């Protein structure tokens, strides 16, 4: 076991973690933050995407033990005081989801993308989101929602 | 996952002492190879050492003897580094191809190199830039030419207790450029069916090739230099015909296998096509 102190969505947590726990299982099973999903568990699907110190990562490939002193943002930390962010609004407005399993990961990746580039091209959107798989939508509506969210944010 | 001890040293000396211990001690950078390998039992560990907090392993800096890239430095940083984007463009090409953005944010150059996959996308680019590996253990440091670093699929020449500290790419000469391309069935998120890195230095007065480097991924047990193709280029005037001759020669350095990603014959054809294309990109980059 290892003692870690990590911040999740602004709240600091002191945890005793097993060295073999992934960040994903720690978030879901121990902190009960089940918005982050487990799809493949090997880095391919992106359902488990979170931000670590502002950068996206596949939480299924991260050990909780690595996280001492780090700041994590999960899908639960994206809305502020009950108000959805522009990316969430755009995904709803454009119907960029069906079953919704991939959506938390897409929202995190899109939020990170728009923080970096407020006006991404379609190619950039598709490249930056290539690590997030969706088995329902066919991606076009997701790309549309990202473009709409970018436009909303630019005002 | 199996149980293992975990350590997060903040200095190289502290880390080397840990690696000197008995048993299977494994370094962890991004974990994008090793975590799944541990989960599925393909590799074991008595201790996992997170090396990301060792300042020397995070170095990314141009010095007189070239560009120093610490083993733990994330591929995202390497792909965005101005020196890499101007002087070592093949490495920039490679860095943004590895997996996805999420993967590049975590994965370190040292992880790609030490995982020693025949398909490791950064390796051909490092080979074309004559990179060397600086490795260390409690008994000291040594420098290994990267072309001597790989021993087989997943195998390096690192000894027990030794870790990769950094990779050094010598300064580039004038009138030179590098490029990397790989072929996969989709644009992202797959392992190269074949990959080719090229480097060219031209004599501006007569367009002869002063130096050529070509390295191949996914077509041999380790990433390999295509030395016959390099020799075919050097000393001759660069032309489409010469590029074609080199592309054909590169195929001779490939010893591919057939697997789900492609047949050996298909891979040989890809080596030819990708060699031709990357040499063309080098030529354009030198003139552009
Ligand atoms: C979905 C997915 C897609 C991928 N796509 C690609 C791709 O397109 N191209 C590609 O090349 N790879 C790909 N990979 C593989 C992997 O992401 C890369 O090899 C990556 O660069 C590994 O880096 P890391 O820092 O995560 O390595 P880690 O997993 O942390 O380590 C890898 C190995 O290197 C050893 N190691 C690490 N640092 C050192 C050191 N300093 N000294 C000694 N040993 C060390 C570790 O012990 C381990 O055995 C992919 C992986 C996934 C999950
Ligand atoms: S669950 Fe992590 S990438 Fe699929
Ligand atoms: S909405 Fe079902 S997987 Fe994307």
PDB file of C-alpha atoms in Angstrom, chain B residues 101-287:
ATOM      1  CA  UNK B 101      -3.021  12.499 -27.849  1.00  0.00           C
ATOM      2  CA  UNK B 102      -3.740  10.866 -24.484  1.00  0.00           C
ATOM      3  CA  UNK B 103      -0.891   8.407 -25.072  1.00  0.00           C
ATOM      4  CA  UNK B 104       1.549  11.124 -26.224  1.00  0.00           C
ATOM      5  CA  UNK B 105       0.778  13.183 -23.111  1.00  0.00           C
ATOM      6  CA  UNK B 106       1.999  10.354 -20.872  1.00  0.00           C
ATOM      7  CA  UNK B 107       4.414   8.281 -22.939  1.00  0.00           C
ATOM      8  CA  UNK B 108       8.109   9.122 -22.714  1.00  0.00           C
ATOM      9  CA  UNK B 109      10.734   8.850 -25.411  1.00  0.00           C
ATOM     10  CA  UNK B 110      12.607   6.446 -23.149  1.00  0.00           C
ATOM     11  CA  UNK B 111       9.526   4.246 -22.862  1.00  0.00           C
ATOM     12  CA  UNK B 112       9.261   3.952 -26.633  1.00  0.00           C
ATOM     13  CA  UNK B 113      12.974   3.189 -26.937  1.00  0.00           C
ATOM     14  CA  UNK B 114      13.256   0.767 -23.985  1.00  0.00           C
ATOM     15  CA  UNK B 115      10.086  -1.109 -24.873  1.00  0.00           C
ATOM     16  CA  UNK B 116      12.161  -1.976 -27.945  1.00  0.00           C
ATOM     17  CA  UNK B 117       9.233  -2.924 -30.149  1.00  0.00           C
ATOM     18  CA  UNK B 118      10.255  -3.485 -33.788  1.00  0.00           C
ATOM     19  CA  UNK B 119       7.405  -1.043 -34.535  1.00  0.00           C
ATOM     20  CA  UNK B 120       8.515   1.718 -32.120  1.00  0.00           C
ATOM     21  CA  UNK B 121       7.775   4.818 -34.179  1.00  0.00           C
ATOM     22  CA  UNK B 122      10.377   7.162 -32.681  1.00  0.00           C
ATOM     23  CA  UNK B 123      13.247   4.729 -33.123  1.00  0.00           C
ATOM     24  CA  UNK B 124      13.870   5.050 -36.897  1.00  0.00           C
ATOM     25  CA  UNK B 125      13.968   8.839 -36.526  1.00  0.00           C
ATOM     26  CA  UNK B 126      16.486   8.597 -33.697  1.00  0.00           C
ATOM     27  CA  UNK B 127      18.598   6.182 -35.768  1.00  0.00           C
ATOM     28  CA  UNK B 128      18.610   8.483 -38.799  1.00  0.00           C
ATOM     29  CA  UNK B 129      19.943  11.263 -36.558  1.00  0.00           C
ATOM     30  CA  UNK B 130      22.789   9.055 -35.261  1.00  0.00           C
ATOM     31  CA  UNK B 131      21.403   9.307 -31.728  1.00  0.00           C
ATOM     32  CA  UNK B 132      23.207   7.829 -28.779  1.00  0.00           C
ATOM     33  CA  UNK B 133      21.825   6.512 -25.515  1.00  0.00           C
ATOM     34  CA  UNK B 134      23.306   7.616 -22.202  1.00  0.00           C
ATOM     35  CA  UNK B 135      22.737   4.856 -19.682  1.00  0.00           C
ATOM     36  CA  UNK B 136      23.627   4.721 -15.997  1.00  0.00           C
ATOM     37  CA  UNK B 137      23.860   2.312 -13.093  1.00  0.00           C
ATOM     38  CA  UNK B 138      25.429   2.510  -9.630  1.00  0.00           C
ATOM     39  CA  UNK B 139      28.736   1.561 -11.285  1.00  0.00           C
ATOM     40  CA  UNK B 140      28.726   4.552 -13.641  1.00  0.00           C
ATOM     41  CA  UNK B 141      27.621   5.808 -17.019  1.00  0.00           C
ATOM     42  CA  UNK B 142      28.199   4.672 -20.554  1.00  0.00           C
ATOM     43  CA  UNK B 143      27.225   5.866 -23.987  1.00  0.00           C
ATOM     44  CA  UNK B 144      25.799   3.423 -26.510  1.00  0.00           C
ATOM     45  CA  UNK B 145      25.133   4.207 -30.172  1.00  0.00           C
ATOM     46  CA  UNK B 146      21.395   3.686 -30.577  1.00  0.00           C
ATOM     47  CA  UNK B 147      22.112   1.407 -33.532  1.00  0.00           C
ATOM     48  CA  UNK B 148      23.716  -0.986 -31.000  1.00  0.00           C
ATOM     49  CA  UNK B 149      20.966  -0.629 -28.376  1.00  0.00           C
ATOM     50  CA  UNK B 150      18.459  -3.242 -29.543  1.00  0.00           C
ATOM     51  CA  UNK B 151      18.947  -6.971 -29.047  1.00  0.00           C
ATOM     52  CA  UNK B 152      15.654  -8.402 -30.294  1.00  0.00           C
ATOM     53  CA  UNK B 153      11.897  -7.846 -30.049  1.00  0.00           C
ATOM     54  CA  UNK B 154      11.368  -6.225 -26.636  1.00  0.00           C
ATOM     55  CA  UNK B 155      15.058  -6.668 -25.786  1.00  0.00           C
ATOM     56  CA  UNK B 156      17.757  -4.057 -25.247  1.00  0.00           C
ATOM     57  CA  UNK B 157      21.422  -4.324 -24.287  1.00  0.00           C
ATOM     58  CA  UNK B 158      20.737  -2.690 -20.901  1.00  0.00           C
ATOM     59  CA  UNK B 159      22.293  -4.722 -18.084  1.00  0.00           C
ATOM     60  CA  UNK B 160      20.671  -5.458 -14.730  1.00  0.00           C
ATOM     61  CA  UNK B 161      20.664  -2.216 -12.733  1.00  0.00           C
ATOM     62  CA  UNK B 162      21.109   0.009 -15.783  1.00  0.00           C
ATOM     63  CA  UNK B 163      18.570   2.579 -16.956  1.00  0.00           C
ATOM     64  CA  UNK B 164      18.342   4.932 -19.883  1.00  0.00           C
ATOM     65  CA  UNK B 165      19.003   8.501 -18.722  1.00  0.00           C
ATOM     66  CA  UNK B 166      18.739  10.397 -21.977  1.00  0.00           C
ATOM     67  CA  UNK B 167      19.091  10.256 -25.726  1.00  0.00           C
ATOM     68  CA  UNK B 168      21.438  12.705 -27.457  1.00  0.00           C
ATOM     69  CA  UNK B 169      21.004  13.759 -31.087  1.00  0.00           C
ATOM     70  CA  UNK B 170      24.080  15.469 -32.540  1.00  0.00           C
ATOM     71  CA  UNK B 171      23.640  18.912 -34.132  1.00  0.00           C
ATOM     72  CA  UNK B 172      22.496  18.712 -37.744  1.00  0.00           C
ATOM     73  CA  UNK B 173      24.681  19.890 -40.637  1.00  0.00           C
ATOM     74  CA  UNK B 174      23.490  22.607 -43.026  1.00  0.00           C
ATOM     75  CA  UNK B 175      21.398  21.508 -46.026  1.00  0.00           C
ATOM     76  CA  UNK B 176      19.984  18.491 -44.298  1.00  0.00           C
ATOM     77  CA  UNK B 177      16.553  17.255 -43.254  1.00  0.00           C
ATOM     78  CA  UNK B 178      14.801  14.180 -41.919  1.00  0.00           C
ATOM     79  CA  UNK B 179      11.334  12.654 -42.244  1.00  0.00           C
ATOM     80  CA  UNK B 180       9.351   9.678 -40.970  1.00  0.00           C
ATOM     81  CA  UNK B 181       6.325   7.926 -42.420  1.00  0.00           C
ATOM     82  CA  UNK B 182       4.571   4.736 -41.451  1.00  0.00           C
ATOM     83  CA  UNK B 183       1.775   2.795 -42.996  1.00  0.00           C
ATOM     84  CA  UNK B 184      -1.242   1.702 -40.957  1.00  0.00           C
ATOM     85  CA  UNK B 185      -4.749   0.841 -42.145  1.00  0.00           C
ATOM     86  CA  UNK B 186      -6.233   3.908 -40.399  1.00  0.00           C
ATOM     87  CA  UNK B 187      -4.612   7.245 -39.706  1.00  0.00           C
ATOM     88  CA  UNK B 188      -4.094   6.880 -35.975  1.00  0.00           C
ATOM     89  CA  UNK B 189      -4.060   4.388 -33.154  1.00  0.00           C
ATOM     90  CA  UNK B 190      -2.469   1.358 -34.733  1.00  0.00           C
ATOM     91  CA  UNK B 191       0.967  -0.170 -34.888  1.00  0.00           C
ATOM     92  CA  UNK B 192       3.029   0.357 -38.020  1.00  0.00           C
ATOM     93  CA  UNK B 193       2.743  -2.306 -40.699  1.00  0.00           C
ATOM     94  CA  UNK B 194       5.997  -0.744 -41.830  1.00  0.00           C
ATOM     95  CA  UNK B 195       7.734   2.546 -41.032  1.00  0.00           C
ATOM     96  CA  UNK B 196      10.653   4.345 -42.647  1.00  0.00           C
ATOM     97  CA  UNK B 197      12.772   7.223 -41.405  1.00  0.00           C
ATOM     98  CA  UNK B 198      15.140   9.068 -43.745  1.00  0.00           C
ATOM     99  CA  UNK B 199      17.817  11.724 -43.370  1.00  0.00           C
ATOM    100  CA  UNK B 200      19.609  13.488 -46.218  1.00  0.00           C
ATOM    101  CA  UNK B 201      22.429  16.003 -46.356  1.00  0.00           C
ATOM    102  CA  UNK B 202      23.030  17.560 -49.764  1.00  0.00           C
ATOM    103  CA  UNK B 203      25.958  19.506 -51.176  1.00  0.00           C
ATOM    104  CA  UNK B 204      24.278  22.778 -52.247  1.00  0.00           C
ATOM    105  CA  UNK B 205      26.687  23.379 -55.150  1.00  0.00           C
ATOM    106  CA  UNK B 206      26.126  20.149 -57.054  1.00  0.00           C
ATOM    107  CA  UNK B 207      23.237  18.404 -55.267  1.00  0.00           C
ATOM    108  CA  UNK B 208      25.276  15.324 -54.380  1.00  0.00           C
ATOM    109  CA  UNK B 209      24.271  13.400 -51.302  1.00  0.00           C
ATOM    110  CA  UNK B 210      26.894  13.966 -48.633  1.00  0.00           C
ATOM    111  CA  UNK B 211      25.235  11.852 -46.001  1.00  0.00           C
ATOM    112  CA  UNK B 212      22.216   9.576 -46.015  1.00  0.00           C
ATOM    113  CA  UNK B 213      20.533   7.621 -43.246  1.00  0.00           C
ATOM    114  CA  UNK B 214      17.573   5.296 -43.648  1.00  0.00           C
ATOM    115  CA  UNK B 215      16.029   3.248 -40.858  1.00  0.00           C
ATOM    116  CA  UNK B 216      13.129   0.818 -40.938  1.00  0.00           C
ATOM    117  CA  UNK B 217      10.444  -0.162 -38.410  1.00  0.00           C
ATOM    118  CA  UNK B 218       8.280  -3.286 -38.222  1.00  0.00           C
ATOM    119  CA  UNK B 219      10.199  -5.230 -40.850  1.00  0.00           C
ATOM    120  CA  UNK B 220      12.863  -6.970 -38.734  1.00  0.00           C
ATOM    121  CA  UNK B 221      13.247  -8.234 -35.130  1.00  0.00           C
ATOM    122  CA  UNK B 222      14.506  -4.761 -34.183  1.00  0.00           C
ATOM    123  CA  UNK B 223      14.395  -1.380 -35.910  1.00  0.00           C
ATOM    124  CA  UNK B 224      17.241  -1.501 -38.464  1.00  0.00           C
ATOM    125  CA  UNK B 225      19.390   0.781 -40.596  1.00  0.00           C
ATOM    126  CA  UNK B 226      19.167   0.210 -44.346  1.00  0.00           C
ATOM    127  CA  UNK B 227      22.879   0.555 -44.974  1.00  0.00           C
ATOM    128  CA  UNK B 228      22.891  -0.589 -48.602  1.00  0.00           C
ATOM    129  CA  UNK B 229      20.388   2.137 -49.441  1.00  0.00           C
ATOM    130  CA  UNK B 230      22.486   4.737 -47.607  1.00  0.00           C
ATOM    131  CA  UNK B 231      25.564   3.675 -49.590  1.00  0.00           C
ATOM    132  CA  UNK B 232      23.630   3.810 -52.848  1.00  0.00           C
ATOM    133  CA  UNK B 233      22.813   7.460 -52.128  1.00  0.00           C
ATOM    134  CA  UNK B 234      26.053   8.853 -50.738  1.00  0.00           C
ATOM    135  CA  UNK B 235      28.362  10.517 -53.251  1.00  0.00           C
ATOM    136  CA  UNK B 236      25.769  10.566 -56.018  1.00  0.00           C
ATOM    137  CA  UNK B 237      23.679  13.392 -57.439  1.00  0.00           C
ATOM    138  CA  UNK B 238      20.160  13.289 -55.998  1.00  0.00           C
ATOM    139  CA  UNK B 239      17.546  12.538 -58.649  1.00  0.00           C
ATOM    140  CA  UNK B 240      14.270  10.654 -58.869  1.00  0.00           C
ATOM    141  CA  UNK B 241      16.199   7.736 -60.354  1.00  0.00           C
ATOM    142  CA  UNK B 242      18.664   7.728 -57.476  1.00  0.00           C
ATOM    143  CA  UNK B 243      15.810   7.806 -54.966  1.00  0.00           C
ATOM    144  CA  UNK B 244      14.236   4.835 -56.734  1.00  0.00           C
ATOM    145  CA  UNK B 245      17.529   2.925 -56.635  1.00  0.00           C
ATOM    146  CA  UNK B 246      17.820   3.611 -52.901  1.00  0.00           C
ATOM    147  CA  UNK B 247      14.210   2.584 -52.307  1.00  0.00           C
ATOM    148  CA  UNK B 248      14.824  -0.755 -53.994  1.00  0.00           C
ATOM    149  CA  UNK B 249      18.074  -1.199 -52.048  1.00  0.00           C
ATOM    150  CA  UNK B 250      16.270  -0.525 -48.745  1.00  0.00           C
ATOM    151  CA  UNK B 251      14.071  -3.561 -49.323  1.00  0.00           C
ATOM    152  CA  UNK B 252      17.193  -5.729 -49.041  1.00  0.00           C
ATOM    153  CA  UNK B 253      17.615  -4.661 -45.396  1.00  0.00           C
ATOM    154  CA  UNK B 254      14.111  -5.783 -44.466  1.00  0.00           C
ATOM    155  CA  UNK B 255      13.536  -9.278 -43.097  1.00  0.00           C
ATOM    156  CA  UNK B 256       9.821  -9.029 -42.408  1.00  0.00           C
ATOM    157  CA  UNK B 257       7.411 -11.645 -41.115  1.00  0.00           C
ATOM    158  CA  UNK B 258       3.825 -12.189 -42.205  1.00  0.00           C
ATOM    159  CA  UNK B 259       1.220 -11.516 -39.523  1.00  0.00           C
ATOM    160  CA  UNK B 260      -2.304 -10.140 -39.137  1.00  0.00           C
ATOM    161  CA  UNK B 261      -1.137  -6.661 -40.099  1.00  0.00           C
ATOM    162  CA  UNK B 262       0.368  -7.669 -43.427  1.00  0.00           C
ATOM    163  CA  UNK B 263       2.312 -10.262 -45.373  1.00  0.00           C
ATOM    164  CA  UNK B 264       6.086 -10.176 -45.677  1.00  0.00           C
ATOM    165  CA  UNK B 265       5.761  -9.381 -49.369  1.00  0.00           C
ATOM    166  CA  UNK B 266       3.436  -6.447 -48.667  1.00  0.00           C
ATOM    167  CA  UNK B 267       5.835  -5.114 -46.057  1.00  0.00           C
ATOM    168  CA  UNK B 268       8.745  -5.242 -48.527  1.00  0.00           C
ATOM    169  CA  UNK B 269       6.686  -3.242 -51.007  1.00  0.00           C
ATOM    170  CA  UNK B 270       5.866  -0.729 -48.250  1.00  0.00           C
ATOM    171  CA  UNK B 271       9.552  -0.299 -47.434  1.00  0.00           C
ATOM    172  CA  UNK B 272      10.183   0.675 -51.039  1.00  0.00           C
ATOM    173  CA  UNK B 273       7.274   3.106 -51.224  1.00  0.00           C
ATOM    174  CA  UNK B 274       7.924   4.715 -47.840  1.00  0.00           C
ATOM    175  CA  UNK B 275      11.652   5.045 -48.521  1.00  0.00           C
ATOM    176  CA  UNK B 276      10.902   6.790 -51.790  1.00  0.00           C
ATOM    177  CA  UNK B 277       8.395   9.108 -50.118  1.00  0.00           C
ATOM    178  CA  UNK B 278      10.495  10.001 -47.082  1.00  0.00           C
ATOM    179  CA  UNK B 279      13.523  10.768 -49.257  1.00  0.00           C
ATOM    180  CA  UNK B 280      11.281  13.029 -51.348  1.00  0.00           C
ATOM    181  CA  UNK B 281      10.096  14.805 -48.201  1.00  0.00           C
ATOM    182  CA  UNK B 282      13.716  15.277 -47.069  1.00  0.00           C
ATOM    183  CA  UNK B 283      14.544  16.812 -50.445  1.00  0.00           C
ATOM    184  CA  UNK B 284      11.544  19.174 -50.200  1.00  0.00           C
ATOM    185  CA  UNK B 285      12.381  20.128 -46.647  1.00  0.00           C
ATOM    186  CA  UNK B 286      15.966  20.970 -47.571  1.00  0.00           C
ATOM    187  CA  UNK B 287      14.888  23.196 -50.433  1.00  0.00           C
TER     188      UNK B 287
END
